[in-house]
PDB file of C-alpha atoms in Angstrom:
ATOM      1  CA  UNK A  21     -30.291  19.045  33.227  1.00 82.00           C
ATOM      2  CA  UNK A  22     -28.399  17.328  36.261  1.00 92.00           C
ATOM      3  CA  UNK A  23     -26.288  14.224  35.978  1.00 91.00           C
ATOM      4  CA  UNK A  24     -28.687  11.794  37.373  1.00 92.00           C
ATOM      5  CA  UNK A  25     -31.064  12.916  34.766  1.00 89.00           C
ATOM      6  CA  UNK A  26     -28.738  12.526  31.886  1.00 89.00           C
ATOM      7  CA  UNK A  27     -28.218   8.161  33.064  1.00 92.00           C
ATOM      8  CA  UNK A  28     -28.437   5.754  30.407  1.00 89.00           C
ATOM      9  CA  UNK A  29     -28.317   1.805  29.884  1.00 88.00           C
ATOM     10  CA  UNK A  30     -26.112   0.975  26.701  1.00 83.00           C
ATOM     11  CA  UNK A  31     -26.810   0.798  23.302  1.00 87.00           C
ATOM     12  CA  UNK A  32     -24.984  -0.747  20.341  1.00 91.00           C
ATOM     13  CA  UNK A  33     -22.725   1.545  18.704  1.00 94.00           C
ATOM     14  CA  UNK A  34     -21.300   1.066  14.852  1.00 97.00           C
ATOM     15  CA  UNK A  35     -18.200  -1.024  15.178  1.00 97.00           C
ATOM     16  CA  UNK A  36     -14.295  -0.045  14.265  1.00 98.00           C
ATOM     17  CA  UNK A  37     -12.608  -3.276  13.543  1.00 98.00           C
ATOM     18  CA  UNK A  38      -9.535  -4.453  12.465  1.00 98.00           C
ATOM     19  CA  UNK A  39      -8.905  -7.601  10.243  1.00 98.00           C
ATOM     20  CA  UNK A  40      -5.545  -8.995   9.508  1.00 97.00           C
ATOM     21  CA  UNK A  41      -4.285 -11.195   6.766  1.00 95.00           C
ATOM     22  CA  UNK A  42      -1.307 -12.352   4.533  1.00 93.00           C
ATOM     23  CA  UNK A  43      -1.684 -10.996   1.067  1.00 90.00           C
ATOM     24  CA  UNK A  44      -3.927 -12.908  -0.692  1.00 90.00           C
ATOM     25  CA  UNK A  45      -6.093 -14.115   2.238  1.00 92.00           C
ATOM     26  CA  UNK A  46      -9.684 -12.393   1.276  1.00 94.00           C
ATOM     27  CA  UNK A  47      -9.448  -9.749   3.149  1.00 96.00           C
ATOM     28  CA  UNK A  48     -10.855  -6.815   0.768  1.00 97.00           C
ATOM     29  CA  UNK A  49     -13.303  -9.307   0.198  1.00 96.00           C
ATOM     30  CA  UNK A  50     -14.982  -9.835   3.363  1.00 97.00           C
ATOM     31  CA  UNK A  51     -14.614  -6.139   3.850  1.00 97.00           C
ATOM     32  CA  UNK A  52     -16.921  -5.802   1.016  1.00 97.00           C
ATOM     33  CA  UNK A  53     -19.743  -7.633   2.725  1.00 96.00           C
ATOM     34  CA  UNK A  54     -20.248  -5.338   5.253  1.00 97.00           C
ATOM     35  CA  UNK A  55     -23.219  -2.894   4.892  1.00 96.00           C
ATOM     36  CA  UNK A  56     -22.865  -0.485   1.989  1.00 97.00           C
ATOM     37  CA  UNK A  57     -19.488   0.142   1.987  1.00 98.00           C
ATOM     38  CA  UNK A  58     -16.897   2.704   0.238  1.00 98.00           C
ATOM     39  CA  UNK A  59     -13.107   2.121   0.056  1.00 98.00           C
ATOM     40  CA  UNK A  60     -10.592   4.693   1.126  1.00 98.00           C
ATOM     41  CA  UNK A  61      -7.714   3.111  -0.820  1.00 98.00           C
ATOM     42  CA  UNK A  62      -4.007   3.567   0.592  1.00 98.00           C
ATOM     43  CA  UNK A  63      -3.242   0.403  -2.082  1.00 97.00           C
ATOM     44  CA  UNK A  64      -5.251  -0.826  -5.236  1.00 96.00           C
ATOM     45  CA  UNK A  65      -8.546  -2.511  -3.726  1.00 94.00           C
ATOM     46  CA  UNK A  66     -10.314  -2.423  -7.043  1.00 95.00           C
ATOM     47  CA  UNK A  67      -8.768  -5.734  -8.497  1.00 93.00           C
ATOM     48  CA  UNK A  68     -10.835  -7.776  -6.257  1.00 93.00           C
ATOM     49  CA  UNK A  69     -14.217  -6.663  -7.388  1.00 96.00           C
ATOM     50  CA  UNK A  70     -13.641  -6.588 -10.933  1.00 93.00           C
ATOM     51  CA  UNK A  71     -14.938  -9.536 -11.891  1.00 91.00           C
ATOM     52  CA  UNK A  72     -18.532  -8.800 -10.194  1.00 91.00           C
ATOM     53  CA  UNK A  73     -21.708  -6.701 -11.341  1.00 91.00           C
ATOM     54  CA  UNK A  74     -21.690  -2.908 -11.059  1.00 91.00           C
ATOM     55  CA  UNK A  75     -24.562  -3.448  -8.348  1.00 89.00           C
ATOM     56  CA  UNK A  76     -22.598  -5.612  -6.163  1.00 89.00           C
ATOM     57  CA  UNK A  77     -19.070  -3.956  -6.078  1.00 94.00           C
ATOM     58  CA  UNK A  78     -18.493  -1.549  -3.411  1.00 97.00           C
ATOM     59  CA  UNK A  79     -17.856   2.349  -4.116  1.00 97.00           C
ATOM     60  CA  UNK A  80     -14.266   3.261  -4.232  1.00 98.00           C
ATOM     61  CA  UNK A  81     -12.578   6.804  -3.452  1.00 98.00           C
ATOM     62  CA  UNK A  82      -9.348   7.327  -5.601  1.00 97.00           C
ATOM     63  CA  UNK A  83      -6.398   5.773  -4.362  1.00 98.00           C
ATOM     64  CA  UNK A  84      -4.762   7.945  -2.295  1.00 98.00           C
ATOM     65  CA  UNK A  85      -1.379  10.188  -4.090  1.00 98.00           C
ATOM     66  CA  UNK A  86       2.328   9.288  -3.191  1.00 98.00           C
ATOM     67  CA  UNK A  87       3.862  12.325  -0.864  1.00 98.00           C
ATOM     68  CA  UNK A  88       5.455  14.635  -3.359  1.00 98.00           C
ATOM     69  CA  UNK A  89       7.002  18.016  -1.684  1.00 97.00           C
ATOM     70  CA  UNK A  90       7.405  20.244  -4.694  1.00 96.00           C
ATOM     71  CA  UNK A  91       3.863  19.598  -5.584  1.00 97.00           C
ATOM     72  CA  UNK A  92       2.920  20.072  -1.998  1.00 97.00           C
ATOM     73  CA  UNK A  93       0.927  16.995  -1.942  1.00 98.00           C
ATOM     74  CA  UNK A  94       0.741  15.066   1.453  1.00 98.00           C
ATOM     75  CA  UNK A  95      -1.260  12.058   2.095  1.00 98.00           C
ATOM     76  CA  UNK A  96      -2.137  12.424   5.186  1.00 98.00           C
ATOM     77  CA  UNK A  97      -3.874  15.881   4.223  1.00 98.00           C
ATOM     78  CA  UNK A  98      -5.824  13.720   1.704  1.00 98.00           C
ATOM     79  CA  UNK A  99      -7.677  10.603   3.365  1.00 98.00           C
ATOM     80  CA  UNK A 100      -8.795  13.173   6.274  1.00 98.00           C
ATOM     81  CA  UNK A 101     -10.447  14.799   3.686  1.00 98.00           C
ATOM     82  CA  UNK A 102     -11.927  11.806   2.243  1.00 98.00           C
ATOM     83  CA  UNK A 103     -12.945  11.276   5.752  1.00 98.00           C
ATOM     84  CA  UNK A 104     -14.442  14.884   6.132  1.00 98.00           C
ATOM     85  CA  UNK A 105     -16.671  14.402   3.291  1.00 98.00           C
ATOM     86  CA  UNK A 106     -17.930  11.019   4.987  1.00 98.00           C
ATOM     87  CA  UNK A 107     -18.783  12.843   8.159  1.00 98.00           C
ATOM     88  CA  UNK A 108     -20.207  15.664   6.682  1.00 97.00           C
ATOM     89  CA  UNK A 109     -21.608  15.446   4.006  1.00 97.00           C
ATOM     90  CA  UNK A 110     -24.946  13.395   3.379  1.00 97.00           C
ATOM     91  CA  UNK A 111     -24.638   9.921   2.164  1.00 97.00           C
ATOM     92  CA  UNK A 112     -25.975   6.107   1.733  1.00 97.00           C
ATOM     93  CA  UNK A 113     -22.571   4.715   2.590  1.00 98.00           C
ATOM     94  CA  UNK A 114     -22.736   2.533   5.884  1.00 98.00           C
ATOM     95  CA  UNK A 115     -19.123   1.138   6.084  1.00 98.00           C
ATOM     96  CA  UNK A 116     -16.069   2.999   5.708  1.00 98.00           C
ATOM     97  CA  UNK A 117     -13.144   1.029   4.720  1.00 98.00           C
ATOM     98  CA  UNK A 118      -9.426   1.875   4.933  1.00 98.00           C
ATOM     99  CA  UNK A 119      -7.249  -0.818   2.678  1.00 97.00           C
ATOM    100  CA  UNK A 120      -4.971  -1.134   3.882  1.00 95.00           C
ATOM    101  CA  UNK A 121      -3.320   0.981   7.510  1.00 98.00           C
ATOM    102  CA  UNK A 122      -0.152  -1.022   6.823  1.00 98.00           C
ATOM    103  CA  UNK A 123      -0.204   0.805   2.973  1.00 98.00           C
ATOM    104  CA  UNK A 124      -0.978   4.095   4.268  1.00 98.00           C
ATOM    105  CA  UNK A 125       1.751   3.433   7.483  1.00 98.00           C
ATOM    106  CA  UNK A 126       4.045   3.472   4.635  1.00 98.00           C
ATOM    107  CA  UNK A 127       2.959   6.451   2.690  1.00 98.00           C
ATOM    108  CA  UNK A 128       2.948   8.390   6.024  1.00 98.00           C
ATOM    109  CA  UNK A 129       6.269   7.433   6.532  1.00 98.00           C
ATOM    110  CA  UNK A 130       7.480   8.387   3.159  1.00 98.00           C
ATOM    111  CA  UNK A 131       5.551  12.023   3.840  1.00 98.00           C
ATOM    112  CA  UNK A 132       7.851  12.229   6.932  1.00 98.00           C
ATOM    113  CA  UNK A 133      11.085  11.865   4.834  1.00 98.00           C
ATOM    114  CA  UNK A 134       9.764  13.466   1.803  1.00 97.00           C
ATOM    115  CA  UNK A 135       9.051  16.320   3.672  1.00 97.00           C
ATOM    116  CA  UNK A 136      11.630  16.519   6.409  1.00 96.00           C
ATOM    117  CA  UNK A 137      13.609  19.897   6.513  1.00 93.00           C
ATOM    118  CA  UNK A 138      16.841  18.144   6.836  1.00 94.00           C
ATOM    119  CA  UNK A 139      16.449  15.891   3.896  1.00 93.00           C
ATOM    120  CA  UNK A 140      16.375  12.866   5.986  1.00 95.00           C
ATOM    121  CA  UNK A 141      16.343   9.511   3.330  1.00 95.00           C
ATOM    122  CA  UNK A 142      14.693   7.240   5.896  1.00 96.00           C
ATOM    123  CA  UNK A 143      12.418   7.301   8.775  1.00 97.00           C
ATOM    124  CA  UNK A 144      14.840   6.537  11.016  1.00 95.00           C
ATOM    125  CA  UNK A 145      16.801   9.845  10.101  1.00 95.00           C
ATOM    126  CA  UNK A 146      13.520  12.376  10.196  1.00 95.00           C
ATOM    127  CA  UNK A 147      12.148  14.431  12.563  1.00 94.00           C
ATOM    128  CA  UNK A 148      15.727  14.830  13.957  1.00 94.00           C
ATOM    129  CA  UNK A 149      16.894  11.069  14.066  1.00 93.00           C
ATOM    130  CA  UNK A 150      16.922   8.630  16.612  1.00 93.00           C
ATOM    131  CA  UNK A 151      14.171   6.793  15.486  1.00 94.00           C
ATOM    132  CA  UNK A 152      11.554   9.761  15.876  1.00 95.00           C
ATOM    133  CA  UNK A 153       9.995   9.889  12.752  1.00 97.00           C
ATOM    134  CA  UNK A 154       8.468   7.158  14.242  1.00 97.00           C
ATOM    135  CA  UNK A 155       6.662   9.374  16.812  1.00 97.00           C
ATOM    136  CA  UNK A 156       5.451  11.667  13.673  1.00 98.00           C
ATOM    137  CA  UNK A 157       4.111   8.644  11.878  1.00 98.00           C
ATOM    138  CA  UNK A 158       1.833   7.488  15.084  1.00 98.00           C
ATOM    139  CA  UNK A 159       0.872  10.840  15.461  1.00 98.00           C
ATOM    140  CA  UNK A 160      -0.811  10.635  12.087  1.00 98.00           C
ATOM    141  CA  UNK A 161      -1.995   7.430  12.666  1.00 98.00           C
ATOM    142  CA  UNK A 162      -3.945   8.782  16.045  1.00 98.00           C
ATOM    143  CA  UNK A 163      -5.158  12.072  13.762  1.00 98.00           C
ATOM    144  CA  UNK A 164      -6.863   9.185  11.413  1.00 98.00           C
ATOM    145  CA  UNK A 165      -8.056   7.196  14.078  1.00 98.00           C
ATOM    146  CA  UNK A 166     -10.210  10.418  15.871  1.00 97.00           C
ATOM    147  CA  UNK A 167     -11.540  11.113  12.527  1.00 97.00           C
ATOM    148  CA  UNK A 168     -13.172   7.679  12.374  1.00 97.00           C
ATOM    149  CA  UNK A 169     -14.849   8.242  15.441  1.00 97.00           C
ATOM    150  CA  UNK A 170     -16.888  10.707  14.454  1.00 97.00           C
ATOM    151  CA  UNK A 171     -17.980   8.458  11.204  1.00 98.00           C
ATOM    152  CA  UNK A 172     -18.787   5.987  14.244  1.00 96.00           C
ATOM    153  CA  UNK A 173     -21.201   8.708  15.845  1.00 95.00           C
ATOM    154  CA  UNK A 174     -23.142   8.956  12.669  1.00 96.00           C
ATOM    155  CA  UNK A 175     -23.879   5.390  12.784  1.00 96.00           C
ATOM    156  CA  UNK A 176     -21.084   4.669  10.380  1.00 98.00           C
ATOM    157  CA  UNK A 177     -19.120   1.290  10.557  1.00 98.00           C
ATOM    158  CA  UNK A 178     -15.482   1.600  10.050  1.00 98.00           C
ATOM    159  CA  UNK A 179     -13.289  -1.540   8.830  1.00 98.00           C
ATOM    160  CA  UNK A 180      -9.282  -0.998   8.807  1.00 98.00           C
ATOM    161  CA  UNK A 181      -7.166  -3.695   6.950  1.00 98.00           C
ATOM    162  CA  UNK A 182      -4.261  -4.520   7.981  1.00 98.00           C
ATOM    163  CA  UNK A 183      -1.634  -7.241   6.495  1.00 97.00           C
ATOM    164  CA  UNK A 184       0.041  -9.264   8.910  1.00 95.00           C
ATOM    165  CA  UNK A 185       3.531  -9.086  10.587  1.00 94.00           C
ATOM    166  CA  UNK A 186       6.314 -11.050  12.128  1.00 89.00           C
ATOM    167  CA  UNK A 187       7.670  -9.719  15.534  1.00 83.00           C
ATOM    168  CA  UNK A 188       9.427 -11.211  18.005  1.00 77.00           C
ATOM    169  CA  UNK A 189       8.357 -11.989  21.327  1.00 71.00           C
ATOM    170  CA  UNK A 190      10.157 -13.036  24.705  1.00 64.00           C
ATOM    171  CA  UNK A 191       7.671 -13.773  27.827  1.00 62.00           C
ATOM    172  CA  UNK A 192      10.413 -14.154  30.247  1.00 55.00           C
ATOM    173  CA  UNK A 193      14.232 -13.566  31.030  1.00 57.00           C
ATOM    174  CA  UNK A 194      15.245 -17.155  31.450  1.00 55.00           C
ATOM    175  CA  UNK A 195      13.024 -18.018  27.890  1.00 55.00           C
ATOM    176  CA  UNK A 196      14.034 -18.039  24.278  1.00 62.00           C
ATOM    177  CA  UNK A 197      12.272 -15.711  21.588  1.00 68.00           C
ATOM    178  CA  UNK A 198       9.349 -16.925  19.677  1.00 71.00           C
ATOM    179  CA  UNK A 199       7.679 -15.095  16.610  1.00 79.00           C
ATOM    180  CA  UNK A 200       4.138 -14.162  16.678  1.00 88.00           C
ATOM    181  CA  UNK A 201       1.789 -12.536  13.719  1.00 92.00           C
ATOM    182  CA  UNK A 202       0.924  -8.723  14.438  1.00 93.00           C
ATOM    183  CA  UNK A 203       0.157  -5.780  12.292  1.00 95.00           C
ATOM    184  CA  UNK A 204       3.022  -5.136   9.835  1.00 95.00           C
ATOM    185  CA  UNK A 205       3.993  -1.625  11.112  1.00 95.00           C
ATOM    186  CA  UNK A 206       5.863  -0.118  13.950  1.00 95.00           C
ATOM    187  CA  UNK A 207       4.801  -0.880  17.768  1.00 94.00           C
ATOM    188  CA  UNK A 208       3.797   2.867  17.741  1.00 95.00           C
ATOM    189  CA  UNK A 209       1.672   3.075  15.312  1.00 97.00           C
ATOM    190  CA  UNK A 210       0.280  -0.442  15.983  1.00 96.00           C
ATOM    191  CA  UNK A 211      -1.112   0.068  19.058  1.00 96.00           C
ATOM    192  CA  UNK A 212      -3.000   2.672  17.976  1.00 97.00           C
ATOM    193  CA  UNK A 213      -5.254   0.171  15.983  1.00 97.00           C
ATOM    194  CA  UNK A 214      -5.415  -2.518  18.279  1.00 96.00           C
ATOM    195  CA  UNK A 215      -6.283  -0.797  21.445  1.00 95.00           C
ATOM    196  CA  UNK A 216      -8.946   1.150  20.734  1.00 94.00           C
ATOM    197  CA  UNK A 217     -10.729  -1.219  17.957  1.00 97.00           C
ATOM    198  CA  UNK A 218     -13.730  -3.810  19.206  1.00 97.00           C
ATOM    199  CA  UNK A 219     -12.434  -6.080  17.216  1.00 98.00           C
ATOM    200  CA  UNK A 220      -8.857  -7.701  15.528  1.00 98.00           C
ATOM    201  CA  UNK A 221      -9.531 -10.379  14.008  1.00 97.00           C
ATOM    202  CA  UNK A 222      -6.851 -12.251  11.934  1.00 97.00           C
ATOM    203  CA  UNK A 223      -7.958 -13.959   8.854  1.00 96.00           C
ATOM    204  CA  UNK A 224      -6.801 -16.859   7.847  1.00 92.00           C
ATOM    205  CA  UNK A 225      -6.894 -20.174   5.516  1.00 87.00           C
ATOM    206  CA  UNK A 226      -7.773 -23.220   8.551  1.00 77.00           C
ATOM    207  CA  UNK A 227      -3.832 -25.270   7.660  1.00 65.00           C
ATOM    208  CA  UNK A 228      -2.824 -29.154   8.776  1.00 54.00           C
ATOM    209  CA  UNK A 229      -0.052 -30.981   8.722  1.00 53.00           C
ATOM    210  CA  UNK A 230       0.002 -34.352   6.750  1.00 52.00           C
ATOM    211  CA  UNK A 231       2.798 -36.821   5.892  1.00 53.00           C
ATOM    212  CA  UNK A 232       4.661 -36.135   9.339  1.00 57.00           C
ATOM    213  CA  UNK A 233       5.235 -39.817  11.464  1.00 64.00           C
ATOM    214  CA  UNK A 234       6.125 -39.680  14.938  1.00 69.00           C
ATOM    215  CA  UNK A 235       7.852 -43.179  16.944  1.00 66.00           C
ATOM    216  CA  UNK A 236       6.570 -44.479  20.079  1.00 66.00           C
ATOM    217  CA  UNK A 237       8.382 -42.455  22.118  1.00 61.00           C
ATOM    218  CA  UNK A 238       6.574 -39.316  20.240  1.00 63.00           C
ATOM    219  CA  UNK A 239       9.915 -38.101  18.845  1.00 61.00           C
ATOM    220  CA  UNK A 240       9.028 -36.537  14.892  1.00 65.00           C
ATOM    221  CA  UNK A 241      11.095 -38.998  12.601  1.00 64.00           C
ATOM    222  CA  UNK A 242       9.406 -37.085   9.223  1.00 56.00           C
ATOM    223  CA  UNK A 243       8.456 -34.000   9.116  1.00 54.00           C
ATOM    224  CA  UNK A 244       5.223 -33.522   7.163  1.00 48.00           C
ATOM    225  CA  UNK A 245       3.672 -30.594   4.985  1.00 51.00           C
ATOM    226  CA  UNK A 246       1.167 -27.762   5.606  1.00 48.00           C
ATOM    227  CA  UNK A 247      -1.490 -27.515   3.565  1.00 52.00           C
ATOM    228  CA  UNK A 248      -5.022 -26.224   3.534  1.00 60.00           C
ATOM    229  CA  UNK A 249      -8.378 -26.624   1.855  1.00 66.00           C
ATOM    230  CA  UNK A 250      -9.202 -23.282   1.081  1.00 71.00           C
ATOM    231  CA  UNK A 251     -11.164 -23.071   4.100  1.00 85.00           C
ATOM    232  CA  UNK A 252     -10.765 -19.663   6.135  1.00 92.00           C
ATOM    233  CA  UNK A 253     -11.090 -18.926   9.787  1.00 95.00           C
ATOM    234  CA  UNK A 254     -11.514 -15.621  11.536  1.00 96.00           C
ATOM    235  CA  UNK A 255      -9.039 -15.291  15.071  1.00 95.00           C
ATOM    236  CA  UNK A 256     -10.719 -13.253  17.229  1.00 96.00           C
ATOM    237  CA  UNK A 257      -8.835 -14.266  20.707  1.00 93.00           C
ATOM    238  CA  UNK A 258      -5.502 -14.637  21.659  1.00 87.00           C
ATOM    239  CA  UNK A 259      -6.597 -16.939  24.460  1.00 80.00           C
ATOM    240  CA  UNK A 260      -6.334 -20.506  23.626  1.00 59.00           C
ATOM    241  CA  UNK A 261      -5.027 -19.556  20.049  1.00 66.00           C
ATOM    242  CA  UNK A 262      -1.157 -19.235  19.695  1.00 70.00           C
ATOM    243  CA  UNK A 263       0.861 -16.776  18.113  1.00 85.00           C
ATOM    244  CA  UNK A 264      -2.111 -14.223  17.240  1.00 91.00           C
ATOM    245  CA  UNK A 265      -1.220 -11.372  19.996  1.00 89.00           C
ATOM    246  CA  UNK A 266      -3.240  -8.989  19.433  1.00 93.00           C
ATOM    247  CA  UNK A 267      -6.687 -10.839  18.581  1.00 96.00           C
ATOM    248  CA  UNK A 268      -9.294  -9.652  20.568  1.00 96.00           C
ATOM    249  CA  UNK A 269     -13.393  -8.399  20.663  1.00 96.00           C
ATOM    250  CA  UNK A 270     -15.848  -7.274  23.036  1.00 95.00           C
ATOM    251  CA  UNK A 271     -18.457  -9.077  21.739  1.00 96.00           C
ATOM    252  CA  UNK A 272     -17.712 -12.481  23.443  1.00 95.00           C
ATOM    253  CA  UNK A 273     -16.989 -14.106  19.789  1.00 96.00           C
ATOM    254  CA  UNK A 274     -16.211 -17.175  19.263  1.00 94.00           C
ATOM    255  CA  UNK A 275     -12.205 -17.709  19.600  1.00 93.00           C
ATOM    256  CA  UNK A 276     -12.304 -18.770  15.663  1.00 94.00           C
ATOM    257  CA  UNK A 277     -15.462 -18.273  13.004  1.00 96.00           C
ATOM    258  CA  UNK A 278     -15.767 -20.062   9.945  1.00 95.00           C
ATOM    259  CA  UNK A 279     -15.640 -17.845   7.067  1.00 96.00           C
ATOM    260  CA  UNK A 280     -17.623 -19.430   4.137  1.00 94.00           C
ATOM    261  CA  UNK A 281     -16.947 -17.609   0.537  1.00 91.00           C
ATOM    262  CA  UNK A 282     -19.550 -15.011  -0.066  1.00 91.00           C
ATOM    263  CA  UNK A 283     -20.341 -14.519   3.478  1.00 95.00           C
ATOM    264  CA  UNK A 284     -19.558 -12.409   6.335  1.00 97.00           C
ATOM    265  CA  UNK A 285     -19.988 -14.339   9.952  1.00 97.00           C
ATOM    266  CA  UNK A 286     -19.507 -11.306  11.351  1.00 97.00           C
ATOM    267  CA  UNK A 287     -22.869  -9.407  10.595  1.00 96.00           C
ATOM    268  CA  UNK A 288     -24.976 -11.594  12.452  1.00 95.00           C
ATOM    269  CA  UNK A 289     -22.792 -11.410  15.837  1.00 96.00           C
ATOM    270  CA  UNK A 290     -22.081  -7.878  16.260  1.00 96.00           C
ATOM    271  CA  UNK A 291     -25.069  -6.778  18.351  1.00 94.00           C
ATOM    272  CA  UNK A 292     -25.023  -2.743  15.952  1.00 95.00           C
ATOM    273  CA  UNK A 293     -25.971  -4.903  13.081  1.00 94.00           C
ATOM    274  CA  UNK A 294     -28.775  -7.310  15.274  1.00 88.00           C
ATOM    275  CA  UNK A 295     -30.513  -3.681  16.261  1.00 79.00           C
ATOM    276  CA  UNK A 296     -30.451  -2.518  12.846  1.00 49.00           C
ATOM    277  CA  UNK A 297     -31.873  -5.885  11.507  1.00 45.00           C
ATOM    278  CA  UNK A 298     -34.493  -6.305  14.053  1.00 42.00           C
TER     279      UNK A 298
END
């Protein structure tokens, strides 16, 4: 068959996304709305579900083992055999989701050390110091990351969670830092998530200021108090939306979805779950 033969228009693959939230913010949650899902569990995800019927909690694999070199147990050996069962093996499961990369970023990096030849105590110290245990740890990370795409070939969603970071930012020379929200990992590792994911999203509770008075020149005179109303948004740009770096999709989103309790926005704008619907 030549090249010309083998042409194709585009057609809506499963979606790897990323969502990103403070502790607390709902993200396990909305992860369980997606289409049949099953939990790969770096950190307890069960908590959240407990309070629902059998029928409408998601499926769980057990959480994954601390690194543990006289035992000869590595983590990193485990999920991508979780994940080899999920591409092989036949079953109803839909969504894969990993709760959360920042947990499992820090049982990789415990692996390192655990298992480092020189008895490094710190990731810092491993793989021969200067800071390349780092390297090891993204390594890992991009080992996980091809796995999921061959869950995404079998029509098999895959949702990472992610809680959210400080880091520092500086546009330009003659300007002063400013912080910005990220993944909580290192920039290694980090990237690996964010660049090759169709979506990362940050979630979100919607905050505003009250109590804070201003004179007439504009100058703040009281400084008021955030608060919110329990109302959660969804980030999906960093245009037009301060301090969220990383937010991005390539499904034209809106810059910031309402996220109503019991609901996922996201099923009805991701054009894999339109096709499937239709």
């Amino acid at each position: 068959m030549s090249f010309l033969e083998q042409v194709k228009k585009a057609t809506p693959q499963a979606p790897v996304i990323t969502l990103v939230g403070f502790a607390g913010s709902g993200k396990s949650s909305l992860a369980g709305l997606f289409t049949n899902p099953i939990f790969i569990q770096a950190e307890n995800a069960t908590s959240v579900f407990e309070t629902m019927p059998d029928f409408a909690q998601p499926a769980f694999f057990p959480q994954l083992p601390l690194p543990n070199a006289k035992k000869g147990v590595k983590p990193s050996e485990v999920i991508l055999e979780q994940l080899r069962e999920l591409i092989t093996a036949q079953h109803d499961f839909k969504t894969v989701v990993i709760d959360t990369v920042t947990a499992l970023n820090a049982l990789f990096e415990a692996e390192v050390v655990e298992f480092d030849d020189k008895g490094a105590s710190n990731i810092g110290e491993a793989a021969g110091g200067y800071n390349k245990g780092y390297l090891v740890v993204a390594g890992m990370h991009a080992k996980l990351r091809s796995a999921c795409e061959h869950l995404r070939k079998r029509g098999i969603s895959v949702v990472f969670l992610a809680h959210t970071g400080i880091v520092k930012m500086k546009n330009r020379p003659e300007s002063g830092e400013y912080v910005a929200y990220s993944l909580d990992m290192h920039e290694r590792s980090r990237a690996i998530y964010v660049s090759s994911s169709d979506i990362v999203a940050y979630l979100k509770a919607r905050d505003f200021v009250i109590g804070g008075e201003e004179n007439k020149k504009g100058q703040t005179t009281k400084f008021g108090r955030v608060t919110n109303t329990g109302e959660r948004v969804l980030i999906t740009s960093s245009d037009g939306t301060i301090g969220y770096i990383d937010a991005k999709n390539r499904y034209n989103l809106p810059d910031e979805i309402e996220v109503n309790k019991g609901e996922n926005p996201l099923i009805a704008l991701i054009p894999f779950y339109n096709q499937q619907t239709n």
